[in-house]
Amino acid sequence: MTKKIAAIIVSLFLFTGACYAQRLDKFVSETGKVVRINKEQSIPYREVITYFGYIKPGSEPDEIRDSLNYYNFYFWLSDSVSEIGVRIISPVPDVVMPDRGDLTSENYFENEKNKENYFDTWISLERADSIFTKGEALLNQKKINWMLLGSNDDSPELFVQPSGKNSNSLVRIVSNPVNRLSRGLYKIAFTSPKQKELKGSYILQLGMTSKLQETKLVKKLPELK
């Protein structure tokens, strides 16, 4: 074997290994477990909604809280679920691309190759309090009180950012008698605790243990109609 051929084989091996390492793992639940080959494994969420987005430098945030810029998503649960998970990764890895059925922002594809811009993530899941129907939520948007169910800053489950740090975020919420994941309106909010301005691509996923009809993930509340 010549040195040139050997070098090509090594390069292909390293490239393949790098791509594999960056692939997005299945979004698995905390409560669902199955034993396979004498080993307990987590079960992927039955329903996963994926959104590919890009925040252009200088963009206006959806809201400002405690001097931090927040970007929001909303969804309506038509029935109770036993567990919800949300995770966000920035920037979108090179080998991860939108698939059929995935959601994308209007400016995503024109910026998907830009991996220089990204942000240190923080994510939360909130539920609207005292809103009983979707119609009431849409008519009383300014009167909605939000209850924090859980949040996360740095998750070791997700691969590192280009900085080499575990700065991507994942939170799982398990329904319990005190905080039931019941029918109603929910909000996913993300920001960066270390960066004043968020910019760059990201992939956000909502996972649920039950597959419900007509579950939509939207950027604006009126889009839930």
PDB file of C-alpha atoms in Angstrom:
ATOM      1  CA  MET A   1       0.000   0.000   0.000  1.00  0.00           C
ATOM      2  CA  THR A   2       1.439   3.364  -1.004  1.00  0.00           C
ATOM      3  CA  LYS A   3       1.628   6.286   1.393  1.00  0.00           C
ATOM      4  CA  LYS A   4      -0.838   8.216  -0.764  1.00  0.00           C
ATOM      5  CA  ILE A   5      -3.491   5.460  -0.583  1.00  0.00           C
ATOM      6  CA  ALA A   6      -2.919   5.059   3.143  1.00  0.00           C
ATOM      7  CA  ALA A   7      -3.382   8.783   3.658  1.00  0.00           C
ATOM      8  CA  ILE A   8      -6.660   8.712   1.714  1.00  0.00           C
ATOM      9  CA  ILE A   9      -7.984   5.818   3.811  1.00  0.00           C
ATOM     10  CA  VAL A  10      -7.061   7.594   7.050  1.00  0.00           C
ATOM     11  CA  SER A  11      -8.711  10.807   5.848  1.00  0.00           C
ATOM     12  CA  LEU A  12     -11.924   8.966   4.926  1.00  0.00           C
ATOM     13  CA  PHE A  13     -11.945   7.231   8.283  1.00  0.00           C
ATOM     14  CA  LEU A  14     -11.518  10.503  10.176  1.00  0.00           C
ATOM     15  CA  PHE A  15     -14.167  12.254   8.051  1.00  0.00           C
ATOM     16  CA  THR A  16     -16.658   9.437   8.591  1.00  0.00           C
ATOM     17  CA  GLY A  17     -15.968   9.407  12.311  1.00  0.00           C
ATOM     18  CA  ALA A  18     -16.403  13.165  12.570  1.00  0.00           C
ATOM     19  CA  CYS A  19     -19.733  13.072  10.719  1.00  0.00           C
ATOM     20  CA  TYR A  20     -21.005  10.202  12.838  1.00  0.00           C
ATOM     21  CA  ALA A  21     -20.019  11.999  16.038  1.00  0.00           C
ATOM     22  CA  GLN A  22     -22.054  15.032  15.026  1.00  0.00           C
ATOM     23  CA  ARG A  23     -25.227  13.218  14.017  1.00  0.00           C
ATOM     24  CA  LEU A  24     -28.255  14.159  16.059  1.00  0.00           C
ATOM     25  CA  ASP A  25     -29.186  11.342  18.424  1.00  0.00           C
ATOM     26  CA  LYS A  26     -32.803  10.263  18.730  1.00  0.00           C
ATOM     27  CA  PHE A  27     -34.738  12.340  21.228  1.00  0.00           C
ATOM     28  CA  VAL A  28     -35.455   9.886  24.047  1.00  0.00           C
ATOM     29  CA  SER A  29     -37.698  10.150  27.087  1.00  0.00           C
ATOM     30  CA  GLU A  30     -36.697   9.961  30.720  1.00  0.00           C
ATOM     31  CA  THR A  31     -39.497   7.654  31.847  1.00  0.00           C
ATOM     32  CA  GLY A  32     -39.796   5.243  28.928  1.00  0.00           C
ATOM     33  CA  LYS A  33     -37.400   2.307  29.248  1.00  0.00           C
ATOM     34  CA  VAL A  34     -37.022  -1.067  27.528  1.00  0.00           C
ATOM     35  CA  VAL A  35     -34.608  -3.951  28.160  1.00  0.00           C
ATOM     36  CA  ARG A  36     -32.738  -5.112  25.069  1.00  0.00           C
ATOM     37  CA  ILE A  37     -29.880  -7.618  25.175  1.00  0.00           C
ATOM     38  CA  ASN A  38     -29.792  -7.394  28.980  1.00  0.00           C
ATOM     39  CA  LYS A  39     -29.394  -3.618  28.827  1.00  0.00           C
ATOM     40  CA  GLU A  40     -31.921  -0.942  29.728  1.00  0.00           C
ATOM     41  CA  GLN A  41     -32.434   1.611  26.967  1.00  0.00           C
ATOM     42  CA  SER A  42     -34.487   4.784  26.777  1.00  0.00           C
ATOM     43  CA  ILE A  43     -37.419   4.902  24.364  1.00  0.00           C
ATOM     44  CA  PRO A  44     -37.628   7.774  21.856  1.00  0.00           C
ATOM     45  CA  TYR A  45     -40.544  10.180  22.194  1.00  0.00           C
ATOM     46  CA  ARG A  46     -43.554   9.033  20.156  1.00  0.00           C
ATOM     47  CA  GLU A  47     -43.976  12.492  18.658  1.00  0.00           C
ATOM     48  CA  VAL A  48     -41.138  14.870  17.814  1.00  0.00           C
ATOM     49  CA  ILE A  49     -41.605  18.236  16.131  1.00  0.00           C
ATOM     50  CA  THR A  50     -38.430  19.771  14.711  1.00  0.00           C
ATOM     51  CA  TYR A  51     -37.778  23.406  13.810  1.00  0.00           C
ATOM     52  CA  PHE A  52     -34.722  24.746  11.969  1.00  0.00           C
ATOM     53  CA  GLY A  53     -34.213  28.452  12.532  1.00  0.00           C
ATOM     54  CA  TYR A  54     -31.771  31.259  11.928  1.00  0.00           C
ATOM     55  CA  ILE A  55     -31.530  34.468  13.952  1.00  0.00           C
ATOM     56  CA  LYS A  56     -30.158  37.265  11.814  1.00  0.00           C
ATOM     57  CA  PRO A  57     -27.759  39.678  13.566  1.00  0.00           C
ATOM     58  CA  GLY A  58     -29.689  42.707  14.726  1.00  0.00           C
ATOM     59  CA  SER A  59     -33.041  40.874  14.871  1.00  0.00           C
ATOM     60  CA  GLU A  60     -35.682  41.998  17.353  1.00  0.00           C
ATOM     61  CA  PRO A  61     -36.394  39.410  20.085  1.00  0.00           C
ATOM     62  CA  ASP A  62     -39.924  38.234  20.879  1.00  0.00           C
ATOM     63  CA  GLU A  63     -39.630  39.666  24.386  1.00  0.00           C
ATOM     64  CA  ILE A  64     -37.104  41.079  26.848  1.00  0.00           C
ATOM     65  CA  ARG A  65     -37.030  39.706  30.387  1.00  0.00           C
ATOM     66  CA  ASP A  66     -34.465  40.664  33.033  1.00  0.00           C
ATOM     67  CA  SER A  67     -32.453  42.428  30.296  1.00  0.00           C
ATOM     68  CA  LEU A  68     -32.208  39.185  28.281  1.00  0.00           C
ATOM     69  CA  ASN A  69     -33.501  38.678  24.721  1.00  0.00           C
ATOM     70  CA  TYR A  70     -36.007  35.826  24.475  1.00  0.00           C
ATOM     71  CA  TYR A  71     -37.393  33.950  21.477  1.00  0.00           C
ATOM     72  CA  ASN A  72     -40.624  31.987  21.929  1.00  0.00           C
ATOM     73  CA  PHE A  73     -42.581  29.072  20.504  1.00  0.00           C
ATOM     74  CA  TYR A  74     -46.123  27.998  21.412  1.00  0.00           C
ATOM     75  CA  PHE A  75     -48.133  24.788  21.239  1.00  0.00           C
ATOM     76  CA  TRP A  76     -51.520  23.555  22.399  1.00  0.00           C
ATOM     77  CA  LEU A  77     -52.048  20.152  23.994  1.00  0.00           C
ATOM     78  CA  SER A  78     -55.427  18.667  23.180  1.00  0.00           C
ATOM     79  CA  ASP A  79     -54.998  16.056  25.929  1.00  0.00           C
ATOM     80  CA  SER A  80     -52.712  15.170  28.830  1.00  0.00           C
ATOM     81  CA  VAL A  81     -49.289  13.608  28.267  1.00  0.00           C
ATOM     82  CA  SER A  82     -46.958  11.887  30.716  1.00  0.00           C
ATOM     83  CA  GLU A  83     -43.756  13.642  29.631  1.00  0.00           C
ATOM     84  CA  ILE A  84     -42.535  16.525  27.467  1.00  0.00           C
ATOM     85  CA  GLY A  85     -38.966  17.232  26.387  1.00  0.00           C
ATOM     86  CA  VAL A  86     -37.474  20.239  24.611  1.00  0.00           C
ATOM     87  CA  ARG A  87     -33.935  20.716  23.372  1.00  0.00           C
ATOM     88  CA  ILE A  88     -32.037  23.323  21.367  1.00  0.00           C
ATOM     89  CA  ILE A  89     -28.686  23.107  19.566  1.00  0.00           C
ATOM     90  CA  SER A  90     -26.703  25.973  18.016  1.00  0.00           C
ATOM     91  CA  PRO A  91     -25.323  26.067  15.412  1.00  0.00           C
ATOM     92  CA  VAL A  92     -27.058  23.358  13.361  1.00  0.00           C
ATOM     93  CA  PRO A  93     -24.422  20.654  12.687  1.00  0.00           C
ATOM     94  CA  ASP A  94     -23.244  20.338   9.074  1.00  0.00           C
ATOM     95  CA  VAL A  95     -24.623  16.819   8.709  1.00  0.00           C
ATOM     96  CA  VAL A  96     -28.082  17.653  10.106  1.00  0.00           C
ATOM     97  CA  MET A  97     -30.577  18.852   7.500  1.00  0.00           C
ATOM     98  CA  PRO A  98     -34.344  19.411   7.485  1.00  0.00           C
ATOM     99  CA  ASP A  99     -36.335  16.309   6.632  1.00  0.00           C
ATOM    100  CA  ARG A 100     -39.841  16.001   5.218  1.00  0.00           C
ATOM    101  CA  GLY A 101     -42.294  17.418   7.725  1.00  0.00           C
ATOM    102  CA  ASP A 102     -39.736  19.524   9.597  1.00  0.00           C
ATOM    103  CA  LEU A 103     -40.391  23.224  10.092  1.00  0.00           C
ATOM    104  CA  THR A 104     -37.997  25.947   8.926  1.00  0.00           C
ATOM    105  CA  SER A 105     -37.803  29.709   9.295  1.00  0.00           C
ATOM    106  CA  GLU A 106     -38.156  31.776   6.115  1.00  0.00           C
ATOM    107  CA  ASN A 107     -34.470  32.720   6.136  1.00  0.00           C
ATOM    108  CA  TYR A 108     -33.017  29.349   7.155  1.00  0.00           C
ATOM    109  CA  PHE A 109     -31.935  27.912   3.807  1.00  0.00           C
ATOM    110  CA  GLU A 110     -30.180  31.093   2.679  1.00  0.00           C
ATOM    111  CA  ASN A 111     -28.115  31.004   5.886  1.00  0.00           C
ATOM    112  CA  GLU A 112     -27.749  27.264   6.607  1.00  0.00           C
ATOM    113  CA  LYS A 113     -24.067  27.210   5.608  1.00  0.00           C
ATOM    114  CA  ASN A 114     -23.210  29.948   8.100  1.00  0.00           C
ATOM    115  CA  LYS A 115     -21.708  28.123  11.079  1.00  0.00           C
ATOM    116  CA  GLU A 116     -19.604  31.007  12.362  1.00  0.00           C
ATOM    117  CA  ASN A 117     -22.516  32.563  14.216  1.00  0.00           C
ATOM    118  CA  TYR A 118     -24.052  30.613  17.090  1.00  0.00           C
ATOM    119  CA  PHE A 119     -25.148  31.263  20.663  1.00  0.00           C
ATOM    120  CA  ASP A 120     -24.849  29.792  24.151  1.00  0.00           C
ATOM    121  CA  THR A 121     -28.349  28.469  24.817  1.00  0.00           C
ATOM    122  CA  TRP A 122     -30.771  28.443  27.769  1.00  0.00           C
ATOM    123  CA  ILE A 123     -34.257  26.942  27.363  1.00  0.00           C
ATOM    124  CA  SER A 124     -37.456  26.676  29.397  1.00  0.00           C
ATOM    125  CA  LEU A 125     -40.923  25.140  29.212  1.00  0.00           C
ATOM    126  CA  GLU A 126     -43.869  27.146  30.582  1.00  0.00           C
ATOM    127  CA  ARG A 127     -47.609  26.558  30.851  1.00  0.00           C
ATOM    128  CA  ALA A 128     -50.414  29.096  30.706  1.00  0.00           C
ATOM    129  CA  ASP A 129     -52.366  29.370  33.928  1.00  0.00           C
ATOM    130  CA  SER A 130     -56.186  29.853  34.047  1.00  0.00           C
ATOM    131  CA  ILE A 131     -56.664  29.417  30.292  1.00  0.00           C
ATOM    132  CA  PHE A 132     -59.207  26.675  29.607  1.00  0.00           C
ATOM    133  CA  THR A 133     -59.787  26.799  25.861  1.00  0.00           C
ATOM    134  CA  LYS A 134     -57.684  27.655  22.842  1.00  0.00           C
ATOM    135  CA  GLY A 135     -60.128  30.392  21.917  1.00  0.00           C
ATOM    136  CA  GLU A 136     -59.781  32.045  25.331  1.00  0.00           C
ATOM    137  CA  ALA A 137     -56.010  31.965  24.985  1.00  0.00           C
ATOM    138  CA  LEU A 138     -56.095  33.689  21.609  1.00  0.00           C
ATOM    139  CA  LEU A 139     -58.551  36.349  22.815  1.00  0.00           C
ATOM    140  CA  ASN A 140     -56.673  37.088  26.044  1.00  0.00           C
ATOM    141  CA  GLN A 141     -53.025  36.911  25.005  1.00  0.00           C
ATOM    142  CA  LYS A 142     -51.961  39.911  27.105  1.00  0.00           C
ATOM    143  CA  LYS A 143     -53.636  38.503  30.231  1.00  0.00           C
ATOM    144  CA  ILE A 144     -51.948  35.100  30.166  1.00  0.00           C
ATOM    145  CA  ASN A 145     -49.935  34.214  33.255  1.00  0.00           C
ATOM    146  CA  TRP A 146     -47.109  31.771  32.576  1.00  0.00           C
ATOM    147  CA  MET A 147     -45.915  29.152  35.048  1.00  0.00           C
ATOM    148  CA  LEU A 148     -42.365  27.839  34.705  1.00  0.00           C
ATOM    149  CA  LEU A 149     -42.282  24.029  34.559  1.00  0.00           C
ATOM    150  CA  GLY A 150     -38.549  23.602  34.080  1.00  0.00           C
ATOM    151  CA  SER A 151     -35.400  24.992  32.460  1.00  0.00           C
ATOM    152  CA  ASN A 152     -31.868  24.032  31.484  1.00  0.00           C
ATOM    153  CA  ASP A 153     -28.657  25.852  30.637  1.00  0.00           C
ATOM    154  CA  ASP A 154     -25.890  23.375  29.760  1.00  0.00           C
ATOM    155  CA  SER A 155     -26.702  19.726  28.990  1.00  0.00           C
ATOM    156  CA  PRO A 156     -23.937  17.093  28.856  1.00  0.00           C
ATOM    157  CA  GLU A 157     -26.269  14.878  26.773  1.00  0.00           C
ATOM    158  CA  LEU A 158     -25.836  17.079  23.711  1.00  0.00           C
ATOM    159  CA  PHE A 159     -22.598  17.389  21.779  1.00  0.00           C
ATOM    160  CA  VAL A 160     -20.375  20.389  22.360  1.00  0.00           C
ATOM    161  CA  GLN A 161     -20.518  23.676  20.487  1.00  0.00           C
ATOM    162  CA  PRO A 162     -17.635  24.844  18.252  1.00  0.00           C
ATOM    163  CA  SER A 163     -16.230  26.524  21.374  1.00  0.00           C
ATOM    164  CA  GLY A 164     -15.660  23.067  22.847  1.00  0.00           C
ATOM    165  CA  LYS A 165     -18.149  23.665  25.675  1.00  0.00           C
ATOM    166  CA  ASN A 166     -21.405  21.867  26.593  1.00  0.00           C
ATOM    167  CA  SER A 167     -23.507  24.953  25.968  1.00  0.00           C
ATOM    168  CA  ASN A 168     -26.563  23.392  24.311  1.00  0.00           C
ATOM    169  CA  SER A 169     -29.725  22.863  26.362  1.00  0.00           C
ATOM    170  CA  LEU A 170     -32.260  20.102  27.086  1.00  0.00           C
ATOM    171  CA  VAL A 171     -35.069  19.855  29.630  1.00  0.00           C
ATOM    172  CA  ARG A 172     -37.537  17.037  30.308  1.00  0.00           C
ATOM    173  CA  ILE A 173     -40.688  17.500  32.354  1.00  0.00           C
ATOM    174  CA  VAL A 174     -42.505  14.485  33.823  1.00  0.00           C
ATOM    175  CA  SER A 175     -46.168  14.932  34.743  1.00  0.00           C
ATOM    176  CA  ASN A 176     -46.964  14.577  38.445  1.00  0.00           C
ATOM    177  CA  PRO A 177     -49.947  15.281  40.744  1.00  0.00           C
ATOM    178  CA  VAL A 178     -48.680  18.804  41.482  1.00  0.00           C
ATOM    179  CA  ASN A 179     -47.718  19.848  37.949  1.00  0.00           C
ATOM    180  CA  ARG A 180     -49.757  17.799  35.497  1.00  0.00           C
ATOM    181  CA  LEU A 181     -48.996  18.100  31.801  1.00  0.00           C
ATOM    182  CA  SER A 182     -52.655  18.576  31.075  1.00  0.00           C
ATOM    183  CA  ARG A 183     -54.627  19.970  28.177  1.00  0.00           C
ATOM    184  CA  GLY A 184     -53.748  23.604  27.586  1.00  0.00           C
ATOM    185  CA  LEU A 185     -51.369  26.209  26.183  1.00  0.00           C
ATOM    186  CA  TYR A 186     -47.590  25.892  26.516  1.00  0.00           C
ATOM    187  CA  LYS A 187     -44.633  28.112  25.697  1.00  0.00           C
ATOM    188  CA  ILE A 188     -41.030  27.226  24.892  1.00  0.00           C
ATOM    189  CA  ALA A 189     -38.695  30.158  25.524  1.00  0.00           C
ATOM    190  CA  PHE A 190     -34.986  30.339  24.825  1.00  0.00           C
ATOM    191  CA  THR A 191     -32.293  32.924  25.369  1.00  0.00           C
ATOM    192  CA  SER A 192     -28.574  33.183  26.084  1.00  0.00           C
ATOM    193  CA  PRO A 193     -27.425  33.970  29.618  1.00  0.00           C
ATOM    194  CA  LYS A 194     -23.978  34.983  28.378  1.00  0.00           C
ATOM    195  CA  GLN A 195     -24.674  36.830  25.113  1.00  0.00           C
ATOM    196  CA  LYS A 196     -26.631  40.055  24.770  1.00  0.00           C
ATOM    197  CA  GLU A 197     -27.434  39.359  21.122  1.00  0.00           C
ATOM    198  CA  LEU A 198     -28.426  35.936  19.830  1.00  0.00           C
ATOM    199  CA  LYS A 199     -27.395  35.193  16.261  1.00  0.00           C
ATOM    200  CA  GLY A 200     -26.899  32.136  14.118  1.00  0.00           C
ATOM    201  CA  SER A 201     -28.646  28.879  13.242  1.00  0.00           C
ATOM    202  CA  TYR A 202     -30.339  26.523  15.676  1.00  0.00           C
ATOM    203  CA  ILE A 203     -32.418  23.365  15.744  1.00  0.00           C
ATOM    204  CA  LEU A 204     -35.219  23.132  18.303  1.00  0.00           C
ATOM    205  CA  GLN A 205     -37.154  19.959  19.063  1.00  0.00           C
ATOM    206  CA  LEU A 206     -40.316  19.285  21.028  1.00  0.00           C
ATOM    207  CA  GLY A 207     -40.809  15.676  22.109  1.00  0.00           C
ATOM    208  CA  MET A 208     -43.841  14.032  23.727  1.00  0.00           C
ATOM    209  CA  THR A 209     -44.604  10.532  24.970  1.00  0.00           C
ATOM    210  CA  SER A 210     -48.043  10.619  23.302  1.00  0.00           C
ATOM    211  CA  LYS A 211     -48.884  11.324  19.694  1.00  0.00           C
ATOM    212  CA  LEU A 212     -51.737  13.821  19.675  1.00  0.00           C
ATOM    213  CA  GLN A 213     -53.733  14.996  16.707  1.00  0.00           C
ATOM    214  CA  GLU A 214     -53.153  18.473  15.321  1.00  0.00           C
ATOM    215  CA  THR A 215     -50.264  19.411  17.626  1.00  0.00           C
ATOM    216  CA  LYS A 216     -48.699  22.529  16.095  1.00  0.00           C
ATOM    217  CA  LEU A 217     -45.490  24.346  17.050  1.00  0.00           C
ATOM    218  CA  VAL A 218     -45.769  28.021  16.126  1.00  0.00           C
ATOM    219  CA  LYS A 219     -43.885  31.290  16.583  1.00  0.00           C
ATOM    220  CA  LYS A 220     -46.979  33.453  17.024  1.00  0.00           C
ATOM    221  CA  LEU A 221     -50.067  32.637  19.108  1.00  0.00           C
ATOM    222  CA  PRO A 222     -52.598  33.501  16.353  1.00  0.00           C
ATOM    223  CA  GLU A 223     -51.044  30.757  14.206  1.00  0.00           C
ATOM    224  CA  LEU A 224     -52.606  28.173  16.558  1.00  0.00           C
ATOM    225  CA  LYS A 225     -56.030  28.755  14.938  1.00  0.00           C
TER     226      LYS A 225
END
